XYZ file of C-alpha atoms in Angstrom:
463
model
C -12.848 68.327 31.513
C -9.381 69.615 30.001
C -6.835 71.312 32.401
C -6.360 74.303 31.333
C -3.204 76.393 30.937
C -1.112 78.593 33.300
C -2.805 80.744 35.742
C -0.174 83.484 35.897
C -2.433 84.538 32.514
C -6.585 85.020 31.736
C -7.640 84.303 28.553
C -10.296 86.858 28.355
C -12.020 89.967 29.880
C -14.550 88.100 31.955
C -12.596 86.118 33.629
C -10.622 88.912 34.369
C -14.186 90.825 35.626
C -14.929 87.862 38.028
C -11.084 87.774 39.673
C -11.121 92.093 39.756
C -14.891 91.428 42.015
C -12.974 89.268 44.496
C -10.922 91.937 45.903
C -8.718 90.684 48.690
C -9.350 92.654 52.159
C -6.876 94.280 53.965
C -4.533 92.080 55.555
C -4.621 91.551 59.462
C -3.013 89.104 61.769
C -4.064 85.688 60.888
C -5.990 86.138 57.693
C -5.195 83.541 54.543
C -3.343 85.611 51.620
C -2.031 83.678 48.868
C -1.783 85.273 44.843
C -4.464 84.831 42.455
C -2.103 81.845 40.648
C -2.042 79.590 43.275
C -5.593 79.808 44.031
C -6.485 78.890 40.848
C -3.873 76.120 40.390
C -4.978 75.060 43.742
C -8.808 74.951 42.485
C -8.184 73.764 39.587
C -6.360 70.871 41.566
C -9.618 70.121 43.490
C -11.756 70.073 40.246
C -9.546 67.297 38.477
C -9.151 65.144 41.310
C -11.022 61.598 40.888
C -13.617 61.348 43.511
C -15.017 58.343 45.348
C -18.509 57.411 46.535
C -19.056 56.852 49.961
C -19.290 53.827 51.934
C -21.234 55.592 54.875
C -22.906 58.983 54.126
C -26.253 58.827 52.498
C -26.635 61.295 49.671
C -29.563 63.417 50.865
C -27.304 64.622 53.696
C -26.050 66.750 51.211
C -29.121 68.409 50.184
C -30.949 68.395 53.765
C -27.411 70.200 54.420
C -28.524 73.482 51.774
C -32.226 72.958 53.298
C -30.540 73.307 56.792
C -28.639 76.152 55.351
C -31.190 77.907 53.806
C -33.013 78.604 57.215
C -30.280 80.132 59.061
C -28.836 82.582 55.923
C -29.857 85.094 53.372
C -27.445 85.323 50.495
C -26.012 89.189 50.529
C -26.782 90.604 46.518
C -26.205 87.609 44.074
C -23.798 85.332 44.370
C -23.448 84.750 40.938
C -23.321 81.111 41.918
C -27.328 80.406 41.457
C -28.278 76.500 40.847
C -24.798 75.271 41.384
C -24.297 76.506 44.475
C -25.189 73.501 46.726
C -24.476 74.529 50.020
C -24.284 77.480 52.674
C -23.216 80.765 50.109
C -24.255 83.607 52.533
C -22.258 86.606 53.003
C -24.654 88.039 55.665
C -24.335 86.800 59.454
C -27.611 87.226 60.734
C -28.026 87.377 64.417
C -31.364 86.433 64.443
C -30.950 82.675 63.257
C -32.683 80.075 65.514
C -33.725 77.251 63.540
C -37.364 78.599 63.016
C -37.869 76.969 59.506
C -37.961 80.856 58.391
C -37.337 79.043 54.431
C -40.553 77.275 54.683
C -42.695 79.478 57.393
C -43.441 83.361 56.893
C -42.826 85.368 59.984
C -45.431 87.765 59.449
C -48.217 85.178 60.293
C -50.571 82.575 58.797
C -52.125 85.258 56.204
C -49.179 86.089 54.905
C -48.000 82.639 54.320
C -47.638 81.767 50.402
C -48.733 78.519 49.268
C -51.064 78.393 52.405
C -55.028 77.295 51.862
C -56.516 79.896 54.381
C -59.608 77.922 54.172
C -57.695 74.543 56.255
C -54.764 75.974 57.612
C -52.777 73.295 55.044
C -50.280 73.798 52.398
C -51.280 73.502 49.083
C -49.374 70.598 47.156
C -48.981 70.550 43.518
C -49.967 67.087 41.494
C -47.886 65.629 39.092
C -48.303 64.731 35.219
C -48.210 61.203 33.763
C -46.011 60.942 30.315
C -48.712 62.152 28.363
C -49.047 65.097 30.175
C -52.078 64.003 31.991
C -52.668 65.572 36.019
C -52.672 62.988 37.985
C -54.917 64.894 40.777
C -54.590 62.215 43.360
C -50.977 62.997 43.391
C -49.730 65.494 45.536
C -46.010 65.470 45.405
C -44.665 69.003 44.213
C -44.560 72.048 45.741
C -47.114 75.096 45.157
C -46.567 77.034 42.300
C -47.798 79.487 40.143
C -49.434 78.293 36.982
C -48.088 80.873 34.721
C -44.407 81.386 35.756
C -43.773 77.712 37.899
C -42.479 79.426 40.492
C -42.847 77.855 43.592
C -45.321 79.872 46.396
C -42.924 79.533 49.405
C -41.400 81.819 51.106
C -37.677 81.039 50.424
C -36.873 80.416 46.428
C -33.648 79.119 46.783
C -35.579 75.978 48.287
C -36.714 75.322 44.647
C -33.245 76.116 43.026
C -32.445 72.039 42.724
C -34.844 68.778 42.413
C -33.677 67.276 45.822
C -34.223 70.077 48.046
C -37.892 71.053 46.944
C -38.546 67.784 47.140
C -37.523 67.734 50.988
C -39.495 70.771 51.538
C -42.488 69.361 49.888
C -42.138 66.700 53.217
C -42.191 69.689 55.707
C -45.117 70.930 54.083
C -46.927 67.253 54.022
C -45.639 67.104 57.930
C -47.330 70.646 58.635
C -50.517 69.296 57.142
C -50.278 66.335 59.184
C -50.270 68.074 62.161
C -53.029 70.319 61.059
C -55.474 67.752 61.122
C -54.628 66.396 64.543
C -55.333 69.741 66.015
C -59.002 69.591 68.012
C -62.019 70.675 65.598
C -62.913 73.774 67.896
C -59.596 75.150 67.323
C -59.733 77.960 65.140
C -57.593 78.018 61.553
C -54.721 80.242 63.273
C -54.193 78.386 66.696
C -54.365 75.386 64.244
C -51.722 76.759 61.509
C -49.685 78.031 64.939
C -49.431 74.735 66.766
C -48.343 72.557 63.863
C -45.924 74.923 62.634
C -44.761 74.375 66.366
C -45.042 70.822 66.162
C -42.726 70.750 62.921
C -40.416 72.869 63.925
C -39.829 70.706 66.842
C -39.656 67.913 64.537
C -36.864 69.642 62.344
C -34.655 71.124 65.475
C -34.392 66.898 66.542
C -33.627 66.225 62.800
C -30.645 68.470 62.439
C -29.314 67.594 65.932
C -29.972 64.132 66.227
C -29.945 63.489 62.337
C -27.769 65.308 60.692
C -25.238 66.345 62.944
C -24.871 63.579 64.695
C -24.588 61.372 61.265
C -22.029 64.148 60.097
C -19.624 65.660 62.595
C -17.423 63.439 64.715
C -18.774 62.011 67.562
C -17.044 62.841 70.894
C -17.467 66.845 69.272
C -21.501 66.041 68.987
C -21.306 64.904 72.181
C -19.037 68.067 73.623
C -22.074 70.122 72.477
C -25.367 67.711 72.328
C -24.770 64.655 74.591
C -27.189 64.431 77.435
C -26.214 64.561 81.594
C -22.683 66.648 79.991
C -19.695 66.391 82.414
C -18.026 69.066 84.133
C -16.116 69.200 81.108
C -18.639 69.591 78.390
C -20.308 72.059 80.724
C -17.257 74.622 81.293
C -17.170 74.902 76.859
C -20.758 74.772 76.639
C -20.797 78.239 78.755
C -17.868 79.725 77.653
C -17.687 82.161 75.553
C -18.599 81.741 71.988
C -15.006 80.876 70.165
C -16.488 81.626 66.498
C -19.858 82.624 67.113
C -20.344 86.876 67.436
C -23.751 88.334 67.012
C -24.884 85.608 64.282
C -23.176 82.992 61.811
C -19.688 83.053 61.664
C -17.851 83.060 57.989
C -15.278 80.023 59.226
C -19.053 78.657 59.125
C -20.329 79.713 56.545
C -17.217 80.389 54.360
C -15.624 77.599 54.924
C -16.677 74.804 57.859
C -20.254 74.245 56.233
C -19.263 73.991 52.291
C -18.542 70.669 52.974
C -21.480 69.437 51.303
C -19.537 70.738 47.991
C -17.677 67.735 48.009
C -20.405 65.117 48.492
C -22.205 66.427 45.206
C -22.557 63.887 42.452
C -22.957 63.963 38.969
C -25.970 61.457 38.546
C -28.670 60.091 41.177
C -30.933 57.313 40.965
C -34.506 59.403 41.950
C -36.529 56.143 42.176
C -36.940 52.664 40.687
C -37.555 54.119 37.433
C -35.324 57.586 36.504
C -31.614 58.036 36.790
C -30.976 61.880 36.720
C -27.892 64.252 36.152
C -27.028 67.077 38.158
C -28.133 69.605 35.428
C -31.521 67.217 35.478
C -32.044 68.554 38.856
C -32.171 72.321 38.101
C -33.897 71.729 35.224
C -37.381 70.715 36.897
C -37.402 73.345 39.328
C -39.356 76.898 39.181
C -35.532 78.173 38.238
C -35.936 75.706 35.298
C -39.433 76.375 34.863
C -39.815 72.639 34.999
C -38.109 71.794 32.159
C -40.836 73.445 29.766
C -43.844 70.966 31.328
C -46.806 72.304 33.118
C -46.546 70.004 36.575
C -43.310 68.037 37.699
C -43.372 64.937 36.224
C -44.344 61.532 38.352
C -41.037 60.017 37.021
C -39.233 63.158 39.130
C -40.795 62.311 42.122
C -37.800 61.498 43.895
C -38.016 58.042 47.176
C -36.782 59.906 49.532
C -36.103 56.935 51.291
C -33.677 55.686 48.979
C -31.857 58.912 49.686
C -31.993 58.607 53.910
C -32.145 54.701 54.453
C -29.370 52.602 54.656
C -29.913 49.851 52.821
C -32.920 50.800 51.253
C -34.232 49.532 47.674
C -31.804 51.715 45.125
C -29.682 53.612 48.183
C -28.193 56.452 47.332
C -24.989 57.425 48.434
C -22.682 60.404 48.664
C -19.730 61.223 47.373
C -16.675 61.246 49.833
C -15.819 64.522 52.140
C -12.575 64.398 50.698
C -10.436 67.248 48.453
C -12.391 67.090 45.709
C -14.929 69.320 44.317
C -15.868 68.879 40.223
C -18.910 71.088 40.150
C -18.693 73.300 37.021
C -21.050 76.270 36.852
C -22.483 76.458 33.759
C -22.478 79.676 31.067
C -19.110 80.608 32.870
C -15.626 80.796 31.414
C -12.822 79.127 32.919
C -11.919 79.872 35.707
C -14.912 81.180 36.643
C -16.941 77.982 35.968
C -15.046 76.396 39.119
C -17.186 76.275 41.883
C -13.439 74.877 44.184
C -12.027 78.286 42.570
C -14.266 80.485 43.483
C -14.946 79.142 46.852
C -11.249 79.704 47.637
C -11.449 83.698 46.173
C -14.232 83.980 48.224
C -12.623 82.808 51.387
C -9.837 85.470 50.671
C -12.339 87.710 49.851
C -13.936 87.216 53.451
C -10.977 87.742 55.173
C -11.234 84.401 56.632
C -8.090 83.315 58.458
C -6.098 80.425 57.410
C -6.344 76.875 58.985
C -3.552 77.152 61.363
C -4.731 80.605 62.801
C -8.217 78.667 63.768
C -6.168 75.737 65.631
C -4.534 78.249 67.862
C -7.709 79.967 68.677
C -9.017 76.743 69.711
C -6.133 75.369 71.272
C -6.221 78.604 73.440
C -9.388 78.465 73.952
C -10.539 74.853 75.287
C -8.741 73.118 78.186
C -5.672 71.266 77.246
C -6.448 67.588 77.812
C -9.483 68.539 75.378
C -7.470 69.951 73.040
C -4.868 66.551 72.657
C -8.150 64.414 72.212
C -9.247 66.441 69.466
C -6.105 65.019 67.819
C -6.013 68.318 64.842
C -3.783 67.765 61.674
C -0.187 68.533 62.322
C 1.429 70.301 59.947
C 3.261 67.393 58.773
C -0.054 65.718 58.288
C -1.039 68.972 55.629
C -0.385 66.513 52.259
C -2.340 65.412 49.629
C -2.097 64.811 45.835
C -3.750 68.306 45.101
C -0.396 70.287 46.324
C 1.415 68.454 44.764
C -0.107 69.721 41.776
C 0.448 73.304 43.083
C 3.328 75.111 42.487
C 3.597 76.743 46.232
C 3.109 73.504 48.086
C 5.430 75.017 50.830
C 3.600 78.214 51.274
C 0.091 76.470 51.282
C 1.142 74.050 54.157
C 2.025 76.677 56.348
C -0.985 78.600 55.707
C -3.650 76.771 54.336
C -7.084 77.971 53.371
C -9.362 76.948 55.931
C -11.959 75.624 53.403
C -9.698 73.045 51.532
C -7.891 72.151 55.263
C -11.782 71.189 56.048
C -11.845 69.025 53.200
C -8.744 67.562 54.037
C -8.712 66.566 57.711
C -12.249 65.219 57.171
C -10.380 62.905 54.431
C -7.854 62.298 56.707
C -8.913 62.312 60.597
C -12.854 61.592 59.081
C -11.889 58.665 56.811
C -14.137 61.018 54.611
C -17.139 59.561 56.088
C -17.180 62.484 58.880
C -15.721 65.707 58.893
C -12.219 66.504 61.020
C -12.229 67.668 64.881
C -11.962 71.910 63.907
C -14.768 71.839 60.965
C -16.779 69.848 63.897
C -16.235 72.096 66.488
C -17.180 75.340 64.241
C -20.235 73.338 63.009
C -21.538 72.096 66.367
C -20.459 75.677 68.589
C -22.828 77.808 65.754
C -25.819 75.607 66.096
C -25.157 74.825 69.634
C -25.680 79.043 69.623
C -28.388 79.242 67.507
C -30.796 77.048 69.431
C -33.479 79.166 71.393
C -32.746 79.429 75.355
C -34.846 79.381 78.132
C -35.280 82.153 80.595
C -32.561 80.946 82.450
C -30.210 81.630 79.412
C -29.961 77.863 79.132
C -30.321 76.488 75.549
C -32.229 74.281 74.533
C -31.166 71.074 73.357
C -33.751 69.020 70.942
C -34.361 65.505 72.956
C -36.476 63.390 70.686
C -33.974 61.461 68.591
C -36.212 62.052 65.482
C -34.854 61.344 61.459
C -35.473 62.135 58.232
C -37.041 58.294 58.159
C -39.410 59.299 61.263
C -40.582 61.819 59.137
C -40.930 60.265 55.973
C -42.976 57.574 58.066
C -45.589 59.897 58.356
C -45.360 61.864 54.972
C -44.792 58.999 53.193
C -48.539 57.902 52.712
C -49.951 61.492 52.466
């Protein structure tokens, strides 16, 4: 992908159109204000950038990241983004988040539930087609779908917008069914449907704390917020109040702190011992894609999870580096609007979010002061990297720096770009921390079961 020219000029009307839609909000104390130009050239900067695959972070992280994502926000309109938007794009904080599954379960109740067989209380799971085109009825691997359109019966679409995440759903579903059947016969269908949706959502609150966040924030944070018998410590910032979180996500979260998963996209995954697939491949044989113009997803799509959540399984698959770098091009976009890294920066402007160095003084204000040193922030000396150099306002960037790319870079640089940074932590761990339910007491309530994607695969596995 060509550089292109100076971006002190647009080359045509629609790019023009999709910088005119990210009007800047008014400016207040703290917020991150830089010109259209050098968000651009600093975009651009983070699209050309060589990447490098990780050593340490598995790559379904990265989708069970959007899954994760999924269930605590509702995009606000479109986002114009659609399939290549791999991670949290919500512009809605919703304050009644808990980490309910809400992408996979219907609130309104069992008989409202798409994709459910009101007969059993189980989802319904698609088969797949051999390469002659041939159902192969014994298996069950995709998820439901309508016969005419392909598009998948659940109750959050965006959960069928890429290959990797329907696939992970299509687990959650197996898991629910799991459960169903271990429910007592004289049960009837709703206390049946009611307790295994209980049972999995369980399941999925010890996943994301004990899986995923503990795999990708940095430790000593997880343990600020998550470690069992917390010292006096731990306990004075669990019950303080919220530094980010309001009445529901905050947009350093989503805006910002969570798009980390942007980086860790690559262009080509190894699904199973058989089919290497692009990217594009991915959207393609989805309901979005209408599955690629077949009737049922092909067997040679089924994608081994395990290879995706193992280490050292058969054909692992691995991340890319949280580093600065994001090369995801949108597709039927003109430059610059095809930059994902562009328009993740207009939209953090957009959002009013304030810039990197605003965030470290709320938190250095905020949490006792031998806390503070141990989180061991980027200085501002430390704010360097190969991608301002390539900008022309290197000095200006430095000394306030877009919270989203200063993510990227402190997990490069305090992370080793196998974790993210100390402030992307803390804003990752205080929001979900906050969105766990609470007892009576108004004491939340940590998952304890130190449950994994591979615990749950274990049992979905052989379904």
């Amino acid at each position: 992908m060509s550089r292109h020219g100076s971006s002190s000029g647009f080359s045509s009307h629609s790019e023009l159109a999709f910088l005119d839609h990210h009007k800047q909000h008014i400016d207040y104390p703290g917020v991150c204000v830089h010109s259209k130009g050098t968000l651009i050239d600093l975009g651009e900067a983070l699209h050309q950038i060589p990447t490098n695959i990780s050593v340490a972070i598995l790559a379904g992280y990265t989708y069970l990241g959007q899954f994760i994502d999924h269930d605590i926000t509702h995009t606000f309109g479109s986002d114009s983004l659609a399939s290549a938007d791999v991670a949290p794009h919500s512009y809605l904080n919703l304050a009644t988040a808990n980490l309910q599954l809400t992408s996979v379960y219907e609130a309104k109740g069992m008989q409202y539930q798409p994709g459910l067989n009101q007969q059993n209380a189980e989802f319904i799971l698609d088969p797949v087609i051999d390469e002659d085109d041939q159902i192969l009825a014994h298996i069950k691997a995709d998820l439901p779908r309508d016969p005419v359109t392909k598009q998948a019966l659940i109750p959050d679409q965006r959960n069928d917008e890429n290959l990797l995440v329907a696939q992970i759903h299509s687990h959650f579903l197996k898991l629910h069914n799991h459960y169903v059947r271990q429910q007592p016969s004289e049960l009837s269908l709703t206390d049946k449907f009611n307790k295994a949706k209980n049972a999995v959502i369980k399941v999925y609150q010890n996943i994301v704390v004990h899986d995923f966040l503990r795999t990708l924030l940095r430790f000593d944070v997880w343990q600020l917020y998550f470690g069992a018998n917390p010292t006096p410590t731990q306990n004075e910032v669990r019950q303080q109040k919220p530094l980010f979180f309001k009445q529901g996500i905050p947009i350093e979260f989503s805006a910002a702190a969570f798009r980390f998963g942007h980086s860790m996209v690559r262009e080509k995954y190894r699904l199973n011992a058989d089919t290497n697939a692009t990217l594009t491949e991915l959207f393609h044989f989805t309901g979005r894609g209408k599955l690629n113009g077949r009737s049922h997803l092909p067997l040679k799509y089924v994608i081994d999870l395990d290879a995706f959540f193992t280490p050292g399984a058969r054909h692992e698959q691995k991340a890319n580096d949280i580093r600065p770098h994001v090369g995801i091009t949108i597709p039927d976009f003109p430059w610059p609007a095809n930059r994902l890294a562009i328009r993740n920066l207009f939209r953090g402007q957009t959002l009013g979010l304030a810039s990197a160095q605003h965030v470290v003084e709320k938190i250095q204000s905020n949490l006792p002061e031998s806390l503070f040193r141990k989180l061991d922030v980027l200085r501002q000396d430390e704010i360097s990297h190969p991608v301002l150099d390539a900008v022309g306002h290197k000095l200006l960037l430095q000394k306030s720096t877009p919270l989203w790319f200063y993510i990227l870079l402190e997990a490069f640089k305090k992370g080793r770009g196998r974790t993210l940074g100390p402030v992307a932590s803390l804003i990752i761990a205080e929001t979900f921390y906050n969105l766990l339910e609470q007892d009576p007491n108004g004491f939340v309530l940590i998952p304890t079961e130190h449950l994994t994607m591979r615990d749950l695969m274990a049992i979905t596995s052989t379904q």
